[in-house]
Amino acid sequence: MSSTLGEKIKLSIFGESHGAAIGCVIDGLPAGVVLDFDKIQKEMDKRAPGRDKTSTARKEPDKPQILSGVLNGKTTGAPLAMIIENTNTRSGDYDSVRFVPRPGHSDYPAYVKYGGANDIRGGGHFSGRLTAPLVFAGAIAKQILAEKGVTVGAHILQIGAVRDTAFDKNNIDAEKLNELSSDFFATISNEKEIEMRTAIESARLQGDSVGGVIECAAVGLPVGIGSNMFSTVEGRLSYALFGIPAVKGVQFGAGFDFAQMRGSEANDPYEIKNGAVHLKSNNNGGVLGGITDGAPLVFSVVVKPTASIASAQDSINLKTMENEKLVVNGRHDPCIVPRAVAVVEAVCAFTLLDMMM
Amino acid sequence: MSSTLGEKIKLSIFGESHGAAIGCVIDGLPAGVVLDFDKIQKEMDKRAPGRDKTSTARKEPDKPQILSGVLNGKTTGAPLAMIIENTNTRSGDYDSVRFVPRPGHSDYPAYVKYGGANDIRGGGHFSGRLTAPLVFAGAIAKQILAEKGVTVGAHILQIGAVRDTAFDKNNIDAEKLNELSSDFFATISNEKEIEMRTAIESARLQGDSVGGVIECAAVGLPVGIGSNMFSTVEGRLSYALFGIPAVKGVQFGAGFDFAQMRGSEANDPYEIKNGAVHLKSNNNGGVLGGITDGAPLVFSVVVKPTASIASAQDSINLKTMENEKLVVNGRHDPCIVPRAVAVVEAVCAFTLLDMMM
Amino acid sequence: MSSTLGEKIKLSIFGESHGAAIGCVIDGLPAGVVLDFDKIQKEMDKRAPGRDKTSTARKEPDKPQILSGVLNGKTTGAPLAMIIENTNTRSGDYDSVRFVPRPGHSDYPAYVKYGGANDIRGGGHFSGRLTAPLVFAGAIAKQILAEKGVTVGAHILQIGAVRDTAFDKNNIDAEKLNELSSDFFATISNEKEIEMRTAIESARLQGDSVGGVIECAAVGLPVGIGSNMFSTVEGRLSYALFGIPAVKGVQFGAGFDFAQMRGSEANDPYEIKNGAVHLKSNNNGGVLGGITDGAPLVFSVVVKPTASIASAQDSINLKTMENEKLVVNGRHDPCIVPRAVAVVEAVCAFTLLDMMM
Amino acid sequence: MSSTLGEKIKLSIFGESHGAAIGCVIDGLPAGVVLDFDKIQKEMDKRAPGRDKTSTARKEPDKPQILSGVLNGKTTGAPLAMIIENTNTRSGDYDSVRFVPRPGHSDYPAYVKYGGANDIRGGGHFSGRLTAPLVFAGAIAKQILAEKGVTVGAHILQIGAVRDTAFDKNNIDAEKLNELSSDFFATISNEKEIEMRTAIESARLQGDSVGGVIECAAVGLPVGIGSNMFSTVEGRLSYALFGIPAVKGVQFGAGFDFAQMRGSEANDPYEIKNGAVHLKSNNNGGVLGGITDGAPLVFSVVVKPTASIASAQDSINLKTMENEKLVVNGRHDPCIVPRAVAVVEAVCAFTLLDMMM
């Protein structure tokens, strides 16, 4: 497995869902940064399960303990290590899946890859729980980015067939992003939140799950971050975003809508506005030739429906090599999109900071 | 700029559109591989311009010269260096854009990033021409992958509003991929090719351009390539794919359609077929938890319409900081999607090989 | 700071001498490896202080706690995280050095680099204590190497003017290395051990310290590990070895003695012995052109005398920018060479394993 | 093989001694740097063979041709590619060694590693000729370092038993380094140069070769370059220095002499001098805890005697697996130390620049 991310700031994530602890090491943070641990906890809480009916009923008090790298509330420049002890694990729930891979999960390829030695309890190192250290790292990155005038925020753009108002790509302000970022179920339209909750509840009642799309933006980025070819903003971000379990697509600006556009409408014209360069539209999502162009960075990611569902599914037994019906017990999110918002923001913040160091 | 790709095989691309030569160095190829240079040339030709009306009229004889790493037709294990000398450059065409950035191009952020020192003639290092070495590297990768039983192929899924038949994700064979891969305008449906050509010609006649979608697949991959978190197949591929100019979105399997799906339809159930594990559907595009699952790898990328168009566009003058109309002269592709097919295949092949070493 | 080592196996070390805990994450270990924790503890004990008069009187029970990556005594393939809680810290001892850098220590450049934000208690992240996780990682590497037939061992070649018998470079066997490796004060000659202990005790009684040389070897390596230019065995090993505090030189085979040699005596001739290729001498220390040649790998490192000594030293006050006498309190090793033997072995084992993966 | 060096600036070296060309790509240079190509050529000439009797009689006009990355004499920020065409190759000379490995060369391990597919003509990619692109990259690095106030220079410290005056480690000025750097046979003492030339000539007349030591220094470095553990100045430099063929040891400051020193003499005390921090001695060679401390960086490397000698040597035939006498024909340097001075300077300059970016 490869659980290390970043070039100038190196994030190493460890832990298994039902092991002693999960956590991370962040190597390369600047020294002397004052950290606001309440803000970090708030980000952790956004991702944590058990808040309401849209997520699993498990209670995981995601309280990070700092082991190193912080002295008197300030970074020391040495690697910052953090652990979250695992509690409230009901290992028995997963025994049935040892040789019967759950459809949509990594069980089967992981079984082949690790020869059956990987910890499958609760998904092991593949568990969505491993996004908690990612959110922690992102929360720290957000604070350092804020000092540089950069703000990151995201909202649920779509759940099933319900679609929120999209960002006005060329007109996003930091306050709005901060407001969204402090919301547990972040949408631009309040009505759409209600419809989305209904869609999730409907899936839950049917023992099923539903997918969605998260739209994320960053404002305040200087022109010139990233480069063409193999250090594009798009490439660096998507590399990390696909590390979030269930993400299956990433698009920037107009994204897949570009296919149906003409160059004359897709190109973002320039104008001088208040003495500065301004883009009159932002179809490119703030990135041209892989480099930030001063317009807001805007991208969206699709999150597939939670693979764990209550209904019986066709599977196989890897020991007997015979077909076998699988019923997955345990408590699961009917929709992980709301919780994933914090993770998408975190990955975006961490990657942007790494590119700006 | 960062023009280096790969972990075990390191590809370093260099060159500027109107400089002495473009080329690449490939460090880490296995020794003793017999290379078929005719096949490599065929791939180069697929990407080369000037074939028909869908692409620019420029003629660039993309003939790679090998400088090192090959002896008697076999790789030596030392870095393989290749150059393509630049010819047929009409530098005068681009003088007008030095301080007047072309909308949709990297001109403006590159000007800021490189303080005006970058070579802008023909797009310089940002030119689509720099995908030629990428295709060269991909062509070599394809030959080594073929020895491992892996075949890569792609087709034009969409041009403007015209949509080709998509891959039957769970039923793709190597012959079909090879057939597509030998086609200069690769589509599954012949009728759609005609409609697509019409759409491109229509854009060309209007001095405009049009975007599209390329769908790519790989078959024969063993189970277990990639890993979760930060070495996912999706992340590694998209990192490289966004290095292709104009790519603005990447999706795997059902991609953005997952948003509207329920878990019960999205999950790919297992069955035993002919004594082997088989997935009954392939919504996940051959990747689960970031790891190949034995089903065909299937993904698609969106290519935005060529930014260079004939009509006058709103721009600015970076010297005078005043608004200025821009008319781009020179010959340009009304649609780069057909030529980009070879590049997408190349990036896919190179990345898969790098992950399999 | 950069505390991450390795290419295929990534080791991330964290912790500060007087912080909550030190530890490491090892990402990329193969799955299914049975670990012998008694053997790991034995390696930890070799490095740990407080064994006898040659080392500091501090007692640090270096008991690693595994947080992840191990299930039922076997690696899971997920990152292996380990912590050692810090105890028995007497922070008061170090207050005097905050603005008065200790000669020979990193205090001054670290103060400049981290703007005074780094944790200086006990040396912080610069403490020799941070070699404990390195020994842990090396102990695991040794076990995996043993399965591949590779054995690593080292001994004290020199303390002050006392010189142990050197390895017979072309005639080293695994048993001898294992024997040395199980010794707390590893020398080939028993008499020299006594003389070395005397030299150390003499330095200690004078409130001074003394340096030395450690010679390390590995046998059982296949021909072909490493490559020329920038992945040489020598370069990879020395890169890591200089990460051990106080190491100031590394030499392979005849090392600096090569300066006085003629090619006719320096070259290692070949012969066929028992049907296999054999080198008649091993001046090159098992590496030719950066690649292992089948002869034992032999190198030595010099360890400077412990910088912390009891006598008053000339220093400065970085706040007042005036000269100031410095007296370092606290307990210190008069010679760290005996404890460093385990660290050199560990770095060698980890790096060789990383190169062999 | 791995011929890629650097983290922020990536140098990719290619070529084989008797192939079409050798060269390199340098990715990550800042844009807008004015390059002095005469100075670059002077560095190339220092390394080039055929100047006098101390080196091989081969004439290689090492004239770099720039393919990309430079426009109007200034860097563009895009990868800088350079080639040197190979001429004057007498391939016939090396036929005898195909299956009869030359002692002291990489022939045998390379044969095993590359399965006999590597190009052995003139040493192929293992040839010392491949240090030419390294010198080219170093020459560019030196020019950028000069703008930052950093000067690098080296001299021959030892040839056989003849030893030049060493640097006064705490008192080295830029002018002296520049003076040494412009010398084809750089020594501090003129008399020692004569003795060294005599020692080389003596070896040459006997068909033998002789080794030596090169001492290198850099002044003007700011405090704070590098970090402890795994990005030490010592580790980064030695990693690259061992990439120079024949280098078998690297030591910093007092190096292996530290073994016999007491802490009280080894520690470099501080004082305030002209209002600034000053080290009263420089046993640590300008590096403490892996970080530059403001004193001159001083290190030395040992270069083994040229492996190619005229006398018959014991070898084997890898095909017949029988002992075989080997006589190496062709023209060879009786001592490569004088030519290697430019290479050591180049590696030092490139690595320091990479660490300062």
Short mmCIF file of C-alpha atoms in Angstrom, two decimals, chain C:
data_model
loop_
_atom_site.label_atom_id
_atom_site.label_comp_id
_atom_site.label_asym_id
_atom_site.label_seq_id
_atom_site.Cartn_x
_atom_site.Cartn_y
_atom_site.Cartn_z
CA MET C 1 12.94 18.90 8.41
CA SER C 2 12.87 15.84 6.27
CA SER C 3 12.51 12.65 8.20
CA THR C 4 11.31 10.38 5.43
CA LEU C 5 13.55 7.69 3.95
CA GLY C 6 13.22 5.10 1.24
CA GLU C 7 11.78 4.65 -2.22
CA LYS C 8 9.76 1.47 -2.26
CA ILE C 9 9.49 1.18 1.51
CA LYS C 10 8.87 4.60 2.99
CA LEU C 11 9.99 5.22 6.55
CA SER C 12 8.66 8.34 8.25
CA ILE C 13 10.22 9.08 11.64
CA PHE C 14 8.72 11.47 14.15
CA GLY C 15 9.14 12.63 17.70
CA GLU C 16 11.10 14.95 19.91
CA SER C 17 13.26 13.91 22.83
CA HIS C 18 10.99 15.38 25.50
CA GLY C 19 7.67 15.21 23.62
CA ALA C 20 4.83 12.76 24.19
CA ALA C 21 6.29 9.99 22.07
CA ILE C 22 8.68 9.16 19.29
CA GLY C 23 8.01 6.58 16.61
CA CYS C 24 7.75 5.82 12.94
CA VAL C 25 5.51 4.71 10.11
CA ILE C 26 6.81 2.12 7.64
CA ASP C 27 4.80 2.14 4.43
CA GLY C 28 5.39 -0.50 1.79
CA LEU C 29 6.35 -3.59 3.77
CA PRO C 30 5.30 -6.82 2.12
CA ALA C 31 2.16 -8.45 3.56
CA GLY C 32 2.24 -11.71 5.49
CA VAL C 33 5.70 -11.41 7.02
CA VAL C 34 5.91 -13.06 10.46
CA LEU C 35 7.73 -10.68 12.82
CA ASP C 36 9.83 -11.83 15.76
CA PHE C 37 9.28 -9.11 18.35
CA ASP C 38 11.88 -10.51 20.73
CA LYS C 39 14.52 -10.03 18.09
CA ILE C 40 13.28 -6.50 17.45
CA GLN C 41 13.51 -5.73 21.17
CA LYS C 42 17.05 -7.07 21.26
CA GLU C 43 18.08 -4.63 18.56
CA MET C 44 16.34 -1.82 20.45
CA ASP C 45 18.26 -2.78 23.58
CA LYS C 46 21.61 -2.65 21.77
CA ARG C 47 20.98 1.02 21.01
CA ALA C 48 19.30 1.92 24.29
CA PRO C 49 21.28 3.96 26.82
CA GLY C 50 22.06 3.10 30.42
CA ARG C 51 23.61 -0.32 29.92
CA ASP C 52 27.04 0.40 31.32
CA LYS C 53 29.55 3.13 31.97
CA THR C 54 30.27 3.73 28.30
CA SER C 55 26.87 5.31 27.86
CA THR C 56 24.63 7.86 29.55
CA ALA C 57 23.02 6.85 32.85
CA ARG C 58 19.52 7.73 31.62
CA LYS C 59 17.16 4.77 31.54
CA GLU C 60 14.82 4.78 28.58
CA PRO C 61 12.75 1.64 28.29
CA ASP C 62 12.56 1.58 24.50
CA LYS C 63 9.45 -0.55 24.25
CA PRO C 64 7.80 -0.10 20.87
CA GLN C 65 4.01 -0.24 20.76
CA ILE C 66 2.53 -1.29 17.43
CA LEU C 67 -0.45 0.81 16.34
CA SER C 68 -1.14 -0.65 12.92
CA GLY C 69 0.11 -2.87 10.13
CA VAL C 70 0.46 -6.05 12.19
CA LEU C 71 -2.26 -8.60 12.82
CA ASN C 72 -1.67 -11.85 14.68
CA GLY C 73 2.09 -11.25 14.49
CA LYS C 74 2.14 -10.85 10.74
CA THR C 75 2.41 -7.73 8.60
CA THR C 76 -0.86 -6.79 6.92
CA GLY C 77 0.68 -4.82 4.04
CA ALA C 78 -0.79 -1.60 5.46
CA PRO C 79 1.55 1.01 6.96
CA LEU C 80 3.16 -0.25 10.17
CA ALA C 81 3.06 2.46 12.82
CA MET C 82 5.01 2.27 16.07
CA ILE C 83 5.38 4.58 19.04
CA ILE C 84 7.67 4.68 22.06
CA GLU C 85 6.36 6.85 24.85
CA ASN C 86 8.86 9.23 26.36
CA THR C 87 9.56 8.90 30.09
CA ASN C 88 12.29 9.96 32.46
CA THR C 89 12.87 13.37 30.91
CA ARG C 90 14.53 16.07 32.95
CA SER C 91 13.74 19.09 30.85
CA GLY C 92 15.34 21.54 33.25
CA ASP C 93 18.79 20.44 32.24
CA TYR C 94 18.55 22.11 28.86
CA ASP C 95 17.19 25.54 29.72
CA SER C 96 20.57 27.18 29.62
CA VAL C 97 21.14 26.36 25.97
CA ARG C 98 18.06 28.05 24.51
CA PHE C 99 20.04 31.04 23.26
CA VAL C 100 23.52 29.69 23.87
CA PRO C 101 24.23 27.13 21.17
CA ARG C 102 26.26 24.10 22.17
CA PRO C 103 29.40 23.76 20.04
CA GLY C 104 29.31 20.71 17.80
CA HIS C 105 25.50 20.46 18.03
CA SER C 106 22.88 21.60 15.55
CA ASP C 107 21.60 24.26 18.00
CA TYR C 108 22.79 27.29 16.07
CA PRO C 109 21.81 26.37 12.49
CA ALA C 110 18.52 24.94 13.78
CA TYR C 111 17.81 28.17 15.63
CA VAL C 112 18.30 30.12 12.41
CA LYS C 113 16.41 27.63 10.26
CA TYR C 114 13.36 27.27 12.49
CA GLY C 115 13.34 30.81 13.83
CA GLY C 116 13.66 29.55 17.36
CA ALA C 117 10.40 27.57 17.14
CA ASN C 118 12.03 24.14 17.24
CA ASP C 119 11.82 22.08 20.42
CA ILE C 120 15.29 22.17 21.96
CA ARG C 121 14.51 20.11 25.05
CA GLY C 122 16.89 17.17 24.96
CA GLY C 123 17.85 18.03 21.41
CA GLY C 124 14.24 17.85 20.23
CA HIS C 125 13.92 16.13 16.88
CA PHE C 126 17.73 16.31 16.50
CA SER C 127 18.23 14.04 19.49
CA GLY C 128 20.13 10.81 19.07
CA ARG C 129 17.04 9.29 20.64
CA LEU C 130 15.39 9.54 17.24
CA THR C 131 17.63 6.72 16.09
CA ALA C 132 15.44 4.33 18.12
CA PRO C 133 12.72 4.18 15.43
CA LEU C 134 15.49 3.74 12.88
CA VAL C 135 16.74 0.68 14.76
CA PHE C 136 13.16 -0.60 14.93
CA ALA C 137 12.77 -0.28 11.17
CA GLY C 138 16.15 -1.86 10.63
CA ALA C 139 15.25 -4.79 12.87
CA ILE C 140 12.24 -5.52 10.71
CA ALA C 141 14.32 -5.13 7.56
CA LYS C 142 16.88 -7.60 8.94
CA GLN C 143 14.18 -10.23 9.39
CA ILE C 144 12.95 -9.85 5.83
CA LEU C 145 16.53 -9.83 4.54
CA ALA C 146 17.26 -13.02 6.46
CA GLU C 147 14.50 -14.73 4.48
CA LYS C 148 16.35 -13.63 1.34
CA GLY C 149 19.62 -15.03 2.66
CA VAL C 150 21.15 -11.65 3.48
CA THR C 151 22.90 -11.01 6.82
CA VAL C 152 24.08 -7.66 8.14
CA GLY C 153 26.52 -7.11 11.00
CA ALA C 154 28.91 -4.48 12.27
CA HIS C 155 31.62 -3.93 14.82
CA ILE C 156 33.56 -1.09 16.42
CA LEU C 157 36.65 -0.71 14.24
CA GLN C 158 38.18 2.14 16.17
CA ILE C 159 37.77 4.19 19.36
CA GLY C 160 40.25 7.01 19.65
CA ALA C 161 43.62 5.49 18.83
CA VAL C 162 42.55 1.89 19.53
CA ARG C 163 41.88 -0.12 16.40
CA ASP C 164 40.08 -3.47 16.23
CA THR C 165 40.98 -6.13 13.68
CA ALA C 166 39.24 -5.17 10.45
CA PHE C 167 36.98 -7.51 8.52
CA ASP C 168 38.81 -9.83 6.16
CA LYS C 169 36.83 -8.25 3.31
CA ASN C 170 36.74 -11.28 1.09
CA ASN C 171 36.04 -13.78 3.80
CA ILE C 172 33.13 -12.83 6.02
CA ASP C 173 30.50 -15.30 7.02
CA ALA C 174 26.96 -14.86 8.22
CA GLU C 175 27.57 -16.55 11.58
CA LYS C 176 30.32 -14.12 12.48
CA LEU C 177 28.06 -11.20 11.57
CA ASN C 178 25.22 -12.58 13.66
CA GLU C 179 27.60 -13.13 16.56
CA LEU C 180 28.83 -9.52 16.35
CA SER C 181 25.28 -8.31 15.97
CA SER C 182 24.23 -9.91 19.24
CA ASP C 183 27.06 -8.24 21.15
CA PHE C 184 26.48 -5.03 23.14
CA PHE C 185 30.06 -3.91 22.55
CA ALA C 186 30.87 -5.54 19.26
CA THR C 187 34.53 -6.09 18.46
CA ILE C 188 36.35 -8.83 16.59
CA SER C 189 39.29 -8.79 19.03
CA ASN C 190 38.40 -9.22 22.72
CA GLU C 191 41.57 -7.46 23.83
CA LYS C 192 40.75 -4.42 21.77
CA GLU C 193 37.36 -4.25 23.48
CA ILE C 194 39.14 -3.86 26.79
CA GLU C 195 41.43 -1.16 25.42
CA MET C 196 38.50 0.66 23.86
CA ARG C 197 36.56 0.61 27.13
CA THR C 198 39.60 2.05 28.82
CA ALA C 199 39.81 4.83 26.25
CA ILE C 200 36.16 5.67 26.77
CA GLU C 201 36.46 5.59 30.56
CA SER C 202 39.47 7.85 30.35
CA ALA C 203 37.50 10.39 28.31
CA ARG C 204 34.57 10.13 30.71
CA LEU C 205 36.71 10.77 33.76
CA GLN C 206 38.05 13.90 32.07
CA GLY C 207 34.53 15.12 31.30
CA ASP C 208 35.35 14.65 27.67
CA SER C 209 34.23 12.37 24.85
CA VAL C 210 35.85 10.34 22.11
CA GLY C 211 35.01 9.36 18.51
CA GLY C 212 35.43 6.22 16.51
CA VAL C 213 34.81 4.18 13.41
CA ILE C 214 32.22 1.47 12.79
CA GLU C 215 32.77 -1.17 10.14
CA CYS C 216 29.70 -2.85 8.68
CA ALA C 217 29.25 -5.74 6.29
CA ALA C 218 26.48 -7.60 4.51
CA VAL C 219 26.76 -11.04 3.00
CA GLY C 220 24.42 -13.02 0.80
CA LEU C 221 23.51 -10.14 -1.50
CA PRO C 222 22.78 -11.18 -5.07
CA VAL C 223 24.84 -9.66 -7.90
CA GLY C 224 23.01 -6.73 -9.50
CA ILE C 225 21.59 -4.60 -6.66
CA GLY C 226 21.86 -0.87 -7.39
CA SER C 227 22.89 0.86 -10.56
CA ASN C 228 25.45 3.34 -11.75
CA MET C 229 25.08 7.13 -11.59
CA PHE C 230 22.29 8.02 -9.20
CA SER C 231 21.16 4.82 -7.64
CA THR C 232 24.53 3.42 -6.60
CA VAL C 233 24.71 1.18 -3.57
CA GLU C 234 27.32 3.57 -2.16
CA GLY C 235 25.19 6.66 -2.75
CA ARG C 236 21.99 5.16 -1.40
CA LEU C 237 23.71 3.85 1.74
CA SER C 238 25.68 7.00 2.46
CA TYR C 239 22.60 9.18 1.96
CA ALA C 240 20.94 7.29 4.80
CA LEU C 241 24.06 6.82 6.94
CA PHE C 242 24.65 10.57 7.14
CA GLY C 243 21.18 10.74 8.68
CA ILE C 244 22.71 9.21 11.82
CA PRO C 245 23.78 12.08 14.08
CA ALA C 246 27.60 12.43 14.32
CA VAL C 247 28.46 10.43 11.20
CA LYS C 248 30.91 12.55 9.19
CA GLY C 249 32.43 10.16 6.67
CA VAL C 250 31.61 6.98 4.76
CA GLN C 251 33.98 4.80 2.75
CA PHE C 252 33.55 1.56 0.86
CA GLY C 253 36.08 -1.24 0.60
CA ALA C 254 39.62 0.17 0.71
CA GLY C 255 38.05 3.64 0.90
CA PHE C 256 40.53 6.46 1.43
CA ASP C 257 43.39 3.97 1.17
CA PHE C 258 42.67 3.81 -2.57
CA ALA C 259 44.46 7.18 -2.88
CA GLN C 260 47.81 5.51 -2.35
CA MET C 261 47.13 2.42 -4.38
CA ARG C 262 48.05 1.51 -7.91
CA GLY C 263 45.41 0.11 -10.23
CA SER C 264 47.33 -3.17 -10.38
CA GLU C 265 46.83 -3.73 -6.65
CA ALA C 266 43.42 -2.03 -6.33
CA ASN C 267 41.62 -4.04 -9.00
CA ASP C 268 39.90 -7.18 -7.73
CA PRO C 269 40.74 -10.02 -10.18
CA TYR C 270 38.21 -12.71 -11.03
CA GLU C 271 38.52 -16.45 -10.92
CA ILE C 272 36.20 -19.39 -11.32
CA LYS C 273 35.87 -21.17 -7.98
CA ASN C 274 33.62 -24.18 -7.53
CA GLY C 275 32.05 -23.37 -10.88
CA ALA C 276 31.05 -19.88 -9.82
CA VAL C 277 32.44 -16.40 -10.35
CA HIS C 278 34.66 -15.35 -7.46
CA LEU C 279 36.62 -12.19 -6.73
CA LYS C 280 40.16 -12.89 -5.52
CA SER C 281 40.21 -9.72 -3.44
CA ASN C 282 37.57 -7.22 -2.34
CA ASN C 283 39.07 -3.76 -2.35
CA ASN C 284 35.86 -2.43 -3.89
CA GLY C 285 33.84 -3.58 -0.89
CA GLY C 286 31.37 -5.61 -2.92
CA VAL C 287 30.31 -2.79 -5.24
CA LEU C 288 31.48 -2.09 -8.80
CA GLY C 289 29.95 0.69 -10.89
CA GLY C 290 27.45 1.21 -8.09
CA ILE C 291 26.20 -2.39 -8.38
CA THR C 292 26.75 -5.31 -6.01
CA ASP C 293 29.29 -7.75 -7.44
CA GLY C 294 28.72 -10.77 -5.22
CA ALA C 295 31.60 -10.13 -2.82
CA PRO C 296 30.66 -9.07 0.74
CA LEU C 297 29.49 -5.47 1.03
CA VAL C 298 31.96 -3.73 3.36
CA PHE C 299 31.97 -0.11 4.42
CA SER C 300 32.94 1.99 7.40
CA VAL C 301 31.66 5.21 8.89
CA VAL C 302 33.35 7.65 11.21
CA VAL C 303 31.45 8.89 14.26
CA LYS C 304 32.63 12.15 15.75
CA PRO C 305 33.08 12.46 19.53
CA THR C 306 29.87 13.29 21.41
CA ALA C 307 29.41 17.04 21.21
CA SER C 308 28.05 17.27 24.78
CA ILE C 309 31.00 17.42 27.17
CA ALA C 310 31.32 18.52 30.78
CA SER C 311 33.98 21.21 30.36
CA ALA C 312 33.14 24.87 29.83
CA GLN C 313 33.17 25.88 26.15
CA ASP C 314 33.25 29.14 24.23
CA SER C 315 29.87 30.04 22.90
CA ILE C 316 27.68 33.05 22.30
CA ASN C 317 24.27 34.33 23.32
CA LEU C 318 22.05 34.63 20.25
CA LYS C 319 19.81 37.14 22.01
CA THR C 320 22.46 39.50 23.32
CA MET C 321 24.93 38.65 20.53
CA GLU C 322 27.72 38.54 23.06
CA ASN C 323 30.27 35.89 23.85
CA GLU C 324 29.24 33.54 26.65
CA LYS C 325 30.83 30.55 28.34
CA LEU C 326 28.70 27.45 28.18
CA VAL C 327 28.60 24.57 30.64
CA VAL C 328 26.35 21.73 29.54
CA ASN C 329 24.68 19.90 32.39
CA GLY C 330 22.84 16.61 32.11
CA ARG C 331 24.06 13.07 31.55
CA HIS C 332 25.79 12.27 28.32
CA ASP C 333 27.59 9.42 26.62
CA PRO C 334 31.36 9.80 26.71
CA CYS C 335 31.26 7.76 23.49
CA ILE C 336 28.24 6.96 21.34
CA VAL C 337 30.09 4.61 19.03
CA PRO C 338 29.06 1.35 20.82
CA ARG C 339 25.37 2.33 20.73
CA ALA C 340 25.67 3.57 17.14
CA VAL C 341 26.65 0.10 15.92
CA ALA C 342 23.00 -1.01 16.04
CA VAL C 343 21.98 2.12 14.16
CA VAL C 344 24.51 1.60 11.38
CA GLU C 345 23.34 -1.99 10.99
CA ALA C 346 19.73 -0.79 10.89
CA VAL C 347 20.33 1.85 8.25
CA CYS C 348 22.26 -0.65 6.17
CA ALA C 349 19.53 -3.29 6.45
CA PHE C 350 16.69 -0.90 5.72
CA THR C 351 18.40 0.59 2.67
CA LEU C 352 19.42 -2.77 1.24
CA LEU C 353 15.90 -4.11 1.65
CA ASP C 354 14.45 -1.01 0.00
CA MET C 355 16.82 -1.51 -2.94
CA MET C 356 15.93 -5.20 -3.22
CA MET C 357 12.13 -4.77 -3.23
#
